[in-house]
Coordinates of C-alpha atoms and ligand atoms in Angstrom, one line a residue:
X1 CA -0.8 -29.2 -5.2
X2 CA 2.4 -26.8 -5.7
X3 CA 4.2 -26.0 -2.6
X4 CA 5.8 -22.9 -2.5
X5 CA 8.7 -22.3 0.5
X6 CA 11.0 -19.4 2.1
X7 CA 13.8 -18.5 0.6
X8 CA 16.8 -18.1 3.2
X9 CA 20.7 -17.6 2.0
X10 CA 19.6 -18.4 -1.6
X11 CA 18.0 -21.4 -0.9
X12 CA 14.5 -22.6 -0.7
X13 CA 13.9 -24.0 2.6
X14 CA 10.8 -26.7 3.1
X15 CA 8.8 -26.1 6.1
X16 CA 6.7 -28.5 8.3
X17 CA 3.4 -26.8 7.6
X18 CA 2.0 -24.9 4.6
X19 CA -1.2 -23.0 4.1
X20 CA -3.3 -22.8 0.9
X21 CA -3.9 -19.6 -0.8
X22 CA -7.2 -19.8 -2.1
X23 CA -9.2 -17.5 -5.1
X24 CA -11.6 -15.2 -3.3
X25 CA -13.0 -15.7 -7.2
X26 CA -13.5 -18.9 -6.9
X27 CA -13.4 -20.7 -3.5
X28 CA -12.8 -23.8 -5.1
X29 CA -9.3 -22.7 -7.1
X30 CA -6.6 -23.3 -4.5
X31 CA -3.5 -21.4 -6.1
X32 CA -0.3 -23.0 -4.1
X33 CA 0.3 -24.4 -0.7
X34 CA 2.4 -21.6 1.1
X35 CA 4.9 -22.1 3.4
X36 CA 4.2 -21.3 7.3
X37 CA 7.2 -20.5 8.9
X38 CA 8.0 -19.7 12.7
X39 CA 11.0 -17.9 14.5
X40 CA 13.3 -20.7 13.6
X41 CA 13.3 -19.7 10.2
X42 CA 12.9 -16.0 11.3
X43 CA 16.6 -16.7 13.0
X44 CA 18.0 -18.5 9.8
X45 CA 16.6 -15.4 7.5
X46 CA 18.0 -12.5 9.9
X47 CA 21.8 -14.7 10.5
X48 CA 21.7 -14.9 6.7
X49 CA 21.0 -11.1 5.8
X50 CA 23.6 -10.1 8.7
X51 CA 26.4 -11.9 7.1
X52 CA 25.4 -11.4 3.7
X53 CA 25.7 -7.5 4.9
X54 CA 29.3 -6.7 5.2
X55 CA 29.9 -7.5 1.5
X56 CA 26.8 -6.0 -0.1
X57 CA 27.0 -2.2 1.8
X58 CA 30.1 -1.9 0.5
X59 CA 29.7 -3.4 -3.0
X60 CA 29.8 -1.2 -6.0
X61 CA 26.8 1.0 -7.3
X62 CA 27.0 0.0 -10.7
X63 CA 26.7 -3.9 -9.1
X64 CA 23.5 -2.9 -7.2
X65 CA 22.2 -0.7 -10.8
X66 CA 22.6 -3.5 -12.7
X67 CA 20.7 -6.0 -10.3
X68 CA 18.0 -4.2 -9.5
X69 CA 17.8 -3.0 -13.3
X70 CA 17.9 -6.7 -14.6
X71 CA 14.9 -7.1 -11.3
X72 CA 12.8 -4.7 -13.0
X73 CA 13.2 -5.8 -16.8
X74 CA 12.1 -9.3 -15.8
X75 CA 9.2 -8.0 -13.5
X76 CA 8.2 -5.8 -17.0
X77 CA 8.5 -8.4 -19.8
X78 CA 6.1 -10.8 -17.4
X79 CA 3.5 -8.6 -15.9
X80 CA 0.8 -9.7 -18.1
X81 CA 1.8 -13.6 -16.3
X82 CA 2.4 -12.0 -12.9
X83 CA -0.8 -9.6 -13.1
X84 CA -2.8 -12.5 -13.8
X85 CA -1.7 -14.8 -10.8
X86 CA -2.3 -11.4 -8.6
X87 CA -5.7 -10.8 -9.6
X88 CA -6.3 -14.7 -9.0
X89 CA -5.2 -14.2 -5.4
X90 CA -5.8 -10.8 -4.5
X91 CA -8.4 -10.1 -6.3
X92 CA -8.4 -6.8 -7.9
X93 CA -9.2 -7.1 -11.6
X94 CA -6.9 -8.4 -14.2
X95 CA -6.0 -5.0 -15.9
X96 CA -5.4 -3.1 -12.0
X97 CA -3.3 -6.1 -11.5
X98 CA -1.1 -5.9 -15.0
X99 CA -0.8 -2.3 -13.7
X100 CA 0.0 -3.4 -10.3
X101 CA 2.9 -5.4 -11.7
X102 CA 4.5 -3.1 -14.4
X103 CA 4.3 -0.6 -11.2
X104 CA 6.3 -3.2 -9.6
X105 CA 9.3 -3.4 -11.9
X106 CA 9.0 0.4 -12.6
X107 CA 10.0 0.9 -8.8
X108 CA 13.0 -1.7 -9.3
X109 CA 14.3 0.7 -12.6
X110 CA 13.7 4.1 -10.7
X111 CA 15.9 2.6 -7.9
X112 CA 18.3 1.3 -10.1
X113 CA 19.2 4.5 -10.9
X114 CA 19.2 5.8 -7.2
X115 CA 21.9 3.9 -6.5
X116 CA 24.1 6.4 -8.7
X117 CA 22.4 9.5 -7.6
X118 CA 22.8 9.2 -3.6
X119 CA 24.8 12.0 -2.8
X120 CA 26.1 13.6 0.1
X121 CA 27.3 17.3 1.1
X122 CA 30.8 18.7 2.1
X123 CA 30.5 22.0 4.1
X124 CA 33.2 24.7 5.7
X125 CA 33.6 23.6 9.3
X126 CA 32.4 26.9 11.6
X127 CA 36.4 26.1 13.0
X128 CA 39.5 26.9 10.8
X129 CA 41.3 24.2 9.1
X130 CA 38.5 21.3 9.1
X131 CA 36.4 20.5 6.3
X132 CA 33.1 18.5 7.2
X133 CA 31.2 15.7 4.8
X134 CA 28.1 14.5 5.5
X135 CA 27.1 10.7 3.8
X136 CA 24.5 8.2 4.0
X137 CA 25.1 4.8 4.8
X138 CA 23.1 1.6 4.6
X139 CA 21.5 0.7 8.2
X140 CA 22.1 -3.3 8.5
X141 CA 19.2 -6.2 8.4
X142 CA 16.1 -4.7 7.2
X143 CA 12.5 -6.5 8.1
X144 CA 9.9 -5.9 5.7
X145 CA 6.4 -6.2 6.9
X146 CA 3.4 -6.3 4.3
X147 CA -0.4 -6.3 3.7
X148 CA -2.1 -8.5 0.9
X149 CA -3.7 -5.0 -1.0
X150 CA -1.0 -4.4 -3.1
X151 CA 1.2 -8.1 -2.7
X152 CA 3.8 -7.4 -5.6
X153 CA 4.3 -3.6 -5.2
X154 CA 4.5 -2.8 -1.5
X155 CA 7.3 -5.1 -1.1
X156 CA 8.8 -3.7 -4.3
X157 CA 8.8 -0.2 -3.2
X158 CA 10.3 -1.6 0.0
X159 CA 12.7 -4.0 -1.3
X160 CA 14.2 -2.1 -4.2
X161 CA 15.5 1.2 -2.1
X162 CA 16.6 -1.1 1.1
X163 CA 18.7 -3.0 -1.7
X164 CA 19.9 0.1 -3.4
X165 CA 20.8 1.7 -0.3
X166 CA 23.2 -0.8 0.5
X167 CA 20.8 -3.3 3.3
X168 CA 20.1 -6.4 2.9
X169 CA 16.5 -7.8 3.4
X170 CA 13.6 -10.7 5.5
X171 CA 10.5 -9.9 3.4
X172 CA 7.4 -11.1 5.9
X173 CA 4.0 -10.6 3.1
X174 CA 0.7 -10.9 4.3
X175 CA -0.5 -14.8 4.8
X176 CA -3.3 -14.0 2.5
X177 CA -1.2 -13.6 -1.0
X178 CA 2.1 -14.8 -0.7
X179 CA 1.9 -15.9 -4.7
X180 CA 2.8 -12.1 -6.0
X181 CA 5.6 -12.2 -3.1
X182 CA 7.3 -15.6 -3.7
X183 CA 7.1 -14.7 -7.7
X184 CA 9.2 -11.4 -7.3
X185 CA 11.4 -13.3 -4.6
X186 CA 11.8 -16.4 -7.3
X187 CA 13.1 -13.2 -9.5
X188 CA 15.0 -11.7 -7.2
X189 CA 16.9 -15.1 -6.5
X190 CA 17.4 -15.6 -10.2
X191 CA 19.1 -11.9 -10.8
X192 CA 22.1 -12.5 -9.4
X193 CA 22.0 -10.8 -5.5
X194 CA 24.6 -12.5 -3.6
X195 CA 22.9 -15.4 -0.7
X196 CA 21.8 -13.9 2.0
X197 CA 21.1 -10.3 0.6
X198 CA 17.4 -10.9 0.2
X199 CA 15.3 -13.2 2.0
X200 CA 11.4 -14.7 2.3
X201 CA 9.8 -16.1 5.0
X202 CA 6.3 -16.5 5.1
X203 CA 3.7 -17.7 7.7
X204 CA 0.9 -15.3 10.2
X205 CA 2.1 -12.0 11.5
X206 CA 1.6 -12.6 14.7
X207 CA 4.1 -15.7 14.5
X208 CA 6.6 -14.5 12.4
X209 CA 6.3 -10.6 11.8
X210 CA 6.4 -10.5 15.9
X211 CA 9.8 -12.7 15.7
X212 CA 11.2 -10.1 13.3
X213 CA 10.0 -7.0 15.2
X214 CA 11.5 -8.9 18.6
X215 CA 14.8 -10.3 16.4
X216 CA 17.9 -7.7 18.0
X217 CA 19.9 -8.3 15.0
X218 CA 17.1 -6.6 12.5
X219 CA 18.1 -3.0 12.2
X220 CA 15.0 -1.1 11.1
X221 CA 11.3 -2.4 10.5
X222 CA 9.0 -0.7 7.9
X223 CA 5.8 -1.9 7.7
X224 CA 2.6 -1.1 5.8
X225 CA -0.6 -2.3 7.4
X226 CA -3.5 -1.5 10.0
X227 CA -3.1 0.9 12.5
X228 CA -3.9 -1.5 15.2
X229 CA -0.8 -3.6 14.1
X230 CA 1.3 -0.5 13.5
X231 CA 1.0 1.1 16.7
X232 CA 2.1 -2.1 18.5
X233 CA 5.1 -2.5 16.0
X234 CA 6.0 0.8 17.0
X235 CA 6.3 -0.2 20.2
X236 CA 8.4 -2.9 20.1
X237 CA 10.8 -1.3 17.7
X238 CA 11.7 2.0 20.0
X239 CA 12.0 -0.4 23.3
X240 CA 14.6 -2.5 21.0
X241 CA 16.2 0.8 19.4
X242 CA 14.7 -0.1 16.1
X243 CA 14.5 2.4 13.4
X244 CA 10.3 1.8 12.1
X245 CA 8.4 3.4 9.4
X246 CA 4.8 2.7 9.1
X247 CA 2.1 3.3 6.9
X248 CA -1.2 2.2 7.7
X249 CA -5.1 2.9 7.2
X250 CA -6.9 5.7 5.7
X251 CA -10.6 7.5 6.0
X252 CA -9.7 9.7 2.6
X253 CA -12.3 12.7 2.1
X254 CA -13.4 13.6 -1.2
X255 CA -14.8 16.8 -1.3
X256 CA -17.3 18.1 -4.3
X257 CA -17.6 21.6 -4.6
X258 CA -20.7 22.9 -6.6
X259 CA -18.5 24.6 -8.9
X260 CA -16.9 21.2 -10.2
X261 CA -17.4 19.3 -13.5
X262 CA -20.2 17.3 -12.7
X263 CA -19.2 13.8 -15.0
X264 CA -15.3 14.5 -13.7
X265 CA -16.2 14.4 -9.8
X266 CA -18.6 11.5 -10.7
X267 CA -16.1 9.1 -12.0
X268 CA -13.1 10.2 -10.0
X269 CA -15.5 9.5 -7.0
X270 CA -16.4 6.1 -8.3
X271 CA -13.1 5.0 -9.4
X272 CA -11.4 5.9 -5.9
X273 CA -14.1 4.8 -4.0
X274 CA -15.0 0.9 -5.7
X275 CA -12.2 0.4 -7.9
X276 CA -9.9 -2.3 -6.8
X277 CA -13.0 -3.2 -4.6
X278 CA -12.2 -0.3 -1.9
X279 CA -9.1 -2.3 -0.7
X280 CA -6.9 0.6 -1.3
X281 CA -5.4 3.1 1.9
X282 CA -5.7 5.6 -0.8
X283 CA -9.7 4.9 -1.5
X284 CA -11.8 7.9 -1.1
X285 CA -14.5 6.4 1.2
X286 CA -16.0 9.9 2.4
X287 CA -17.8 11.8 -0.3
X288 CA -18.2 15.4 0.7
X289 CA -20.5 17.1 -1.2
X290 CA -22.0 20.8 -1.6
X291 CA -25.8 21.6 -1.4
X292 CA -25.8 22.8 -4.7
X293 CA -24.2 20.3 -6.7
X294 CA -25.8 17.6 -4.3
X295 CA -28.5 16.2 -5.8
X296 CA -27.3 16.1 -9.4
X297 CA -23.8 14.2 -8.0
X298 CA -26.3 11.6 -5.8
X299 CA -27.8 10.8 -9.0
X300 CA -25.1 10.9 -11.5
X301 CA -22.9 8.8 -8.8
X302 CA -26.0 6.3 -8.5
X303 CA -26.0 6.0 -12.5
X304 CA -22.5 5.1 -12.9
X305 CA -22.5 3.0 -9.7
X306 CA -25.3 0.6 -11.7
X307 CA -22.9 0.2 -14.7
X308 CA -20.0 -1.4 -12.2
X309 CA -19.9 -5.2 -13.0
X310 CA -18.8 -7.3 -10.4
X311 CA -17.4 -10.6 -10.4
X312 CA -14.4 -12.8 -11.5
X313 CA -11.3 -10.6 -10.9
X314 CA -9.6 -12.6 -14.5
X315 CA -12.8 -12.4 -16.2
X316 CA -13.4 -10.2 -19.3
X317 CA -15.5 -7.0 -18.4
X318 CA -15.0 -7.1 -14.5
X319 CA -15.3 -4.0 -13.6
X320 CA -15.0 -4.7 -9.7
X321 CA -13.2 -8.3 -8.6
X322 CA -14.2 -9.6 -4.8
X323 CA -13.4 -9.2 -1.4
X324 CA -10.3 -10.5 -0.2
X325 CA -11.4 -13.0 2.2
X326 CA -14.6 -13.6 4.3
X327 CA -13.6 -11.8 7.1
X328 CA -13.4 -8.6 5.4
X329 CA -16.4 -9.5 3.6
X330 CA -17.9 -9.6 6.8
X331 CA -16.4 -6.7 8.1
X332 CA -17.6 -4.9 5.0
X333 CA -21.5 -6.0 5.2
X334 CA -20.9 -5.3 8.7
X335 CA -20.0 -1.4 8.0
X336 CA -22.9 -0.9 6.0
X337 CA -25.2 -2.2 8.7
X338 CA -23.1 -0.4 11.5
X339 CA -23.9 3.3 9.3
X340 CA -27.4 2.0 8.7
X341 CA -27.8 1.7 12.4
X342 CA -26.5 5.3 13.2
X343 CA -29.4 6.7 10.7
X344 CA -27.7 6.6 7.7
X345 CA -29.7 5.8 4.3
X346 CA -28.3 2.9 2.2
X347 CA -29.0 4.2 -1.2
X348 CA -27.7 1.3 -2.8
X349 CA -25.7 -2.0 -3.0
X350 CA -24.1 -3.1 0.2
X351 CA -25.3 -6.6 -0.3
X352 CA -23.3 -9.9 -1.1
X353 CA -24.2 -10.4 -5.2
X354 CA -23.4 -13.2 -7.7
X355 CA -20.4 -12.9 -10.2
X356 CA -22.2 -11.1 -13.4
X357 CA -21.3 -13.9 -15.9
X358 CA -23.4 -15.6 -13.8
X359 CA -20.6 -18.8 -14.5
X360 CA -21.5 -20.1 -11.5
X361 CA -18.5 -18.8 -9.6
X362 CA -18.5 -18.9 -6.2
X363 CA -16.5 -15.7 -4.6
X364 CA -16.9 -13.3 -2.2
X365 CA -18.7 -10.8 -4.2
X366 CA -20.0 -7.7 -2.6
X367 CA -21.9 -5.0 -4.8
X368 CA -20.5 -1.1 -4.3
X369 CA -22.4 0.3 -1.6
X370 CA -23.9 3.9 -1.1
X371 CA -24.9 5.6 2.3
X372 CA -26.1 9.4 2.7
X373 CA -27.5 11.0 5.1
X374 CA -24.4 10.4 7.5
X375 CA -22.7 13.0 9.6
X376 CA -18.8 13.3 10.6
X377 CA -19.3 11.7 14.0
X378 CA -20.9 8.5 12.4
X379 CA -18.4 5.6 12.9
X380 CA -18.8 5.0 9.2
X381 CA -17.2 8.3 8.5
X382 CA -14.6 7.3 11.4
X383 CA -13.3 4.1 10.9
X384 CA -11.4 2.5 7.8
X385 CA -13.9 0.0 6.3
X386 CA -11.7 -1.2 3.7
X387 CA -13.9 -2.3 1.2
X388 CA -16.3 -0.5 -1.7
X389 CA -18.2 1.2 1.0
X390 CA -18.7 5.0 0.4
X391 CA -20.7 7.7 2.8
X392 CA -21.7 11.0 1.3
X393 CA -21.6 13.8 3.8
X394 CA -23.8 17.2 2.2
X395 CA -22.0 20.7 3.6
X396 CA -23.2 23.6 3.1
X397 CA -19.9 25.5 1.3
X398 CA -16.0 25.3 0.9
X399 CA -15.0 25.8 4.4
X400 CA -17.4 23.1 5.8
X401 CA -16.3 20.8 2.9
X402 CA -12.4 21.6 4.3
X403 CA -13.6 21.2 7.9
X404 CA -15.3 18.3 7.8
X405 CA -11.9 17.1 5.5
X406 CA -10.0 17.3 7.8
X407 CA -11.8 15.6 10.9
X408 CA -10.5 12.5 11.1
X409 CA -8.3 10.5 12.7
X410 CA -6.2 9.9 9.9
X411 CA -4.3 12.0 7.4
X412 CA -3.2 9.8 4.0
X413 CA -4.7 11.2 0.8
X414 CA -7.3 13.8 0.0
X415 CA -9.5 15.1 -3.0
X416 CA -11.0 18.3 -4.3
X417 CA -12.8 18.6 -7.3
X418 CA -13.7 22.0 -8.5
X419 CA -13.3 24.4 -11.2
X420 CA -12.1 27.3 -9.0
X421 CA -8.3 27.7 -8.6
X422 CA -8.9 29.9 -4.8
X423 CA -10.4 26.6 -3.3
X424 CA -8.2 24.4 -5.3
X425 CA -5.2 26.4 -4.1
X426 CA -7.0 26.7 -0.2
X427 CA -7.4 23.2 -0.6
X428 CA -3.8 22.0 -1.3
X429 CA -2.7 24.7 1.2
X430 CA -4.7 23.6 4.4
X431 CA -5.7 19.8 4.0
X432 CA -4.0 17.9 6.6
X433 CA -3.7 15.1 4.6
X434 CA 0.2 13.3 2.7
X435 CA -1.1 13.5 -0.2
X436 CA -3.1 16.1 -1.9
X437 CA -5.4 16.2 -5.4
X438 CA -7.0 18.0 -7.5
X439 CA -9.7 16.8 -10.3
X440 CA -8.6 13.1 -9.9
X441 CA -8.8 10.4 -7.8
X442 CA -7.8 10.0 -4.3
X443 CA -6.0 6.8 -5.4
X444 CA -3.4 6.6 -8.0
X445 CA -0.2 7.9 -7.5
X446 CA 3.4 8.1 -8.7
X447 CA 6.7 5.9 -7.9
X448 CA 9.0 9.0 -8.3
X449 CA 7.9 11.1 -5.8
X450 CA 7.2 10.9 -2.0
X451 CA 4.3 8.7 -0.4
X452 CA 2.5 8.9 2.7
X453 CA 0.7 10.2 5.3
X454 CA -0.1 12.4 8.5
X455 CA -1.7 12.0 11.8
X456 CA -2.6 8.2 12.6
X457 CA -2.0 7.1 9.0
X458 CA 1.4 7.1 8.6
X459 CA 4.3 7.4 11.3
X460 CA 8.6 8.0 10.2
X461 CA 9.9 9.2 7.3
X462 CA 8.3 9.0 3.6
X463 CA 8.6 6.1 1.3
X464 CA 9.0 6.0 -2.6
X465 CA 11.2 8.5 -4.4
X466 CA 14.5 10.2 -3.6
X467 CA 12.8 10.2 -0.1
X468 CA 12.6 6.5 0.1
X469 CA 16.4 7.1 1.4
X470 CA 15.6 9.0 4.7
X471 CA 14.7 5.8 6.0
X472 CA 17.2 3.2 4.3
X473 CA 19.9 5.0 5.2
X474 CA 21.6 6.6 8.4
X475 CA 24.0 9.7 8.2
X476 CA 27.2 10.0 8.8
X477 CA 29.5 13.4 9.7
X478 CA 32.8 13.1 9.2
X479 CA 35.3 16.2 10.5
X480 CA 38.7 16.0 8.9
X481 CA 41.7 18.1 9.5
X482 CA 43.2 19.9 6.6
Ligands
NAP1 P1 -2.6 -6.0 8.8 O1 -3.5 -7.0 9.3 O2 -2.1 -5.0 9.8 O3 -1.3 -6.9 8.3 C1 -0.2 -6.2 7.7 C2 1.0 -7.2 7.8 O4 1.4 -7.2 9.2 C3 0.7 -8.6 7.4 O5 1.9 -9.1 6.8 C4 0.4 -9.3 8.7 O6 0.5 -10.7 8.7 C5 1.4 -8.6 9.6 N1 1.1 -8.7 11.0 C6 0.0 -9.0 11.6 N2 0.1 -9.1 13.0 C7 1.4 -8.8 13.2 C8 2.2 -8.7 14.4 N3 1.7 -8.9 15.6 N4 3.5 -8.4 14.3 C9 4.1 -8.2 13.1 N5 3.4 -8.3 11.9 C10 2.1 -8.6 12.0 O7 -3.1 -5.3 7.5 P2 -3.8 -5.9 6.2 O8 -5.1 -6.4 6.6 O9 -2.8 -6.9 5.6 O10 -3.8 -4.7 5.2 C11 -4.8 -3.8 5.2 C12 -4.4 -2.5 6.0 O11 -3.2 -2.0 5.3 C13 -5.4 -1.4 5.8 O12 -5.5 -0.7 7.1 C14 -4.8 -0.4 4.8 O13 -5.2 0.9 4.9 C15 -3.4 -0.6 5.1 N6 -2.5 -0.2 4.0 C16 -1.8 1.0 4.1 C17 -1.1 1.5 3.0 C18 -0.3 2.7 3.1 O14 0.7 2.9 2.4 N7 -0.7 3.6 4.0 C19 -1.0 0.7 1.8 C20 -1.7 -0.5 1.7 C21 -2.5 -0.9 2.8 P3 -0.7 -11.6 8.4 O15 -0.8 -11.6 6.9 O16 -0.5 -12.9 9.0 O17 -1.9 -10.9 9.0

């Protein structure tokens, strides 16, 4: 069996325990034996990235483009390769996960070019005689904390800016697929960084992501998880004076006004909800729906939910790959029981199912599951399921559909679909969501432009984009006597 180790000061470093990363396709595929690291190595990562630092934030910009170009080209010329090992660990299908990947080296081009584009501002000093500039500088050691959703392009939209920015790097990826991570780090080592500028260290969060959060020479954390874990990262980071960014869960409302293109809300409902199994923060897993449209959308949504295949993630026509592991297949069935038991009706699925090539495969395969009948207070409407779980909530007109939106705890990504520009407009206007759209899916979004959330899904400044460097960066006013 392959072993697969950390990557500290441009070496890969053995450890005394590894961890297999197994299929959730095919329980019996092991992928690679994965390294479990502890604070030791945690130590070794952070000392490395601190001494790598003094060279790399002041190193050229056209250095840093042309790494993180060279980053991106490999990523794109292999993402058929890299989409199919993600897929076989992740388990979203083979096509999301070829997307998955080219979105991956994408992120590494676009920030390529924001290392010549990071610009400051001069300005008249309000005092005679002094001229002011304002700059942004790199911040130090960066710690980069990651779920298993989305293994190759979370740590690239995290990676790419702390690198172009001028910081160097400990990538911690979630224990459950490290394969997409160590692949991109094995790319990363190959392009030419300097030792020390990026690092991997892999092993349980609560081992090693707690030794980074803890570590005083780590400069900023920004992590992308559950709330739970989040809030407690938080913690830690303003006791130690850390900067932190976080982006976590999601309970993302779709509303469906009676004025919308029936087959359009349909399949934007279906694709946000069940495509890459639920597992997405930006899955719409509340269907809001108006009275008159109602019955016609249960229907049409039941229709298209029966032509879903599910199975092998790297099989030909998977539509829906499996659960990531057992526990949150477990937490899954266990939703569905949970909204059941609060008077909800499941209207179909919800069940574990057999892959639909019927090979033989065994996965953790979980059929897309449908409860009405469910009201705002319901947990099921409350709490992030994270899996293909959707509850339909029937209002009686645009503002209920907006009110009931809006109450939630969290505040990541919302959907309208309609054909009337006032509510669309109203809509963009007053949800209190990050992200806002309008006749398409909840989730799917762009590299060049901002990401995130409000309320309890999200917490510091925005990733992705030009506003990627609010975080990577610090500021710096300089007064200077003419
Ligand atoms: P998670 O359990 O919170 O884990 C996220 C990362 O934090 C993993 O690398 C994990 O390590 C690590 N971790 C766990 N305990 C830690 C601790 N005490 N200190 C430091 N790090 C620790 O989340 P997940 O299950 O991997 O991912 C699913 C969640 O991510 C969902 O809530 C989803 O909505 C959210 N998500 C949000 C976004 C967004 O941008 N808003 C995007 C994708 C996913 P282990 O692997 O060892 O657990």
């Amino acid at each position: 069996m392959p072993q697969f180790n950390h990557l500290i000061h441009g070496e890969w470093v053995a450890s005394t325990s590894y961890s297999p990363n197994v299929n959730p396709s095919d329980l019996t595929d092991v992928i690679g034996e994965y390294a479990q690291g502890g604070a030791s190595e945690v130590n070794a990562a952070v000392a490395a990235a601190a001494a790598a630092f003094p060279a790399w934030s002041t190193s050229g910009i056209q250095a840093r483009h042309d790494v993180l170009d060279k980053i991106g080209n490999e990523i794109l010329a292999r993402k058929e390769e890299l989409g199919a090992l993600l897929a076989r660990e992740e388990g979203k299908t083979r096509a999301e996960a070829i997307g998955e990947a080219a979105r991956a080296g994408q992120i590494f081009k676009f920030f390529a070019g924001e290392c010549l584009r990071l610009a400051g501002e001069t300005l008249p000093s309000v005092r005679p005689g002094i001229g002011i500039e304002i700059t942004r500088e790199p911040i130090g050691v960066v710690g980069l904390i990651t779920p298993w959703n989305f293994p190759i392009a979370i740590p690239a939209w995290k990676i790419a800016p702390a690198l172009a920015f001028g910081n160097c790097v400990v990538l911690k990826p979630a224990d459950l697929a490290p394969a997409s991570a160590w692949a991109l780090a094995d790319i990363i080592h190959r392009s030419g960084l300097p030792a020390g500028v990026f690092n991997l260290v892999m092993g349980r969060g609560s081992v090693i992501g707690d030794a980074l959060v803890q570590h005083p020479g780590v400069a900023a954390i920004s992590f992308t998880g559950s709330v739970g874990v989040g809030r407690r990262i938080a913690q830690a980071c303003v006791e130690s004076g850390k900067k932190v960014q976080l982006e976590m869960g999601g309970k993302n409302p779709q509303v469906v006004l009676d004025d919308a293109d029936l087959a359009q809300a349909v399949e934007l409902s279906a694709q946000s909800a069940f495509y890459s199994t639920g597992q997405r923060c930006t899955a719409s897993s509340r269907l809001i729906v108006t009275e008159g449209i109602y019955p016609r959308f249960i229907e049409a949504l039941q229709a298209r939910m029966a032509q879903i295949r599910v199975g092998d993630a790297l099989a030909a026509g998977t539509d829906m790959g499996p659960v990531v592991s057992q526990a949150q297949l477990e937490q899954d069935l266990a939703y569905v029981q949970i909204g059941k038991a609060e008077g909800a009706t499941l209207l179909r699925g919800g069940t574990r199912v057999a892959c639909h090539t019927g090979a033989g495969k065994q996965g953790y395969f979980m059929s897309p599951a449908l409860l009405v009948d469910t009201h705002a207070a319901m947990r099921i409407n409350r709490e992030e399921v994270f899996g293909p779980v959707a509850s339909v909530l029937r209002v009686k007109d645009y503002d209920e559909a907006l009110a009931v939106a809006n109450d939630t705890p969290f505040g990541l990504a919302a959907g309208i679909a309609t054909t009337s520009l006032k509510h669309a407009t109203h809509f963009k206007r007053h949800s209190q969501a990050g992200m806002v759209m309008v006749n398409l899916p909840t989730a799917g979004v762009d590299y060049h432009v901002p990401f995130g959330g409000r309320k309890g899904s999200s917490y510091g400044p925005r990733e992705q984009g030009r506003y990627a460097q609010e975080f990577y960066t610090t500021v710096k006013t300089a007064y200077t006597l003419a």
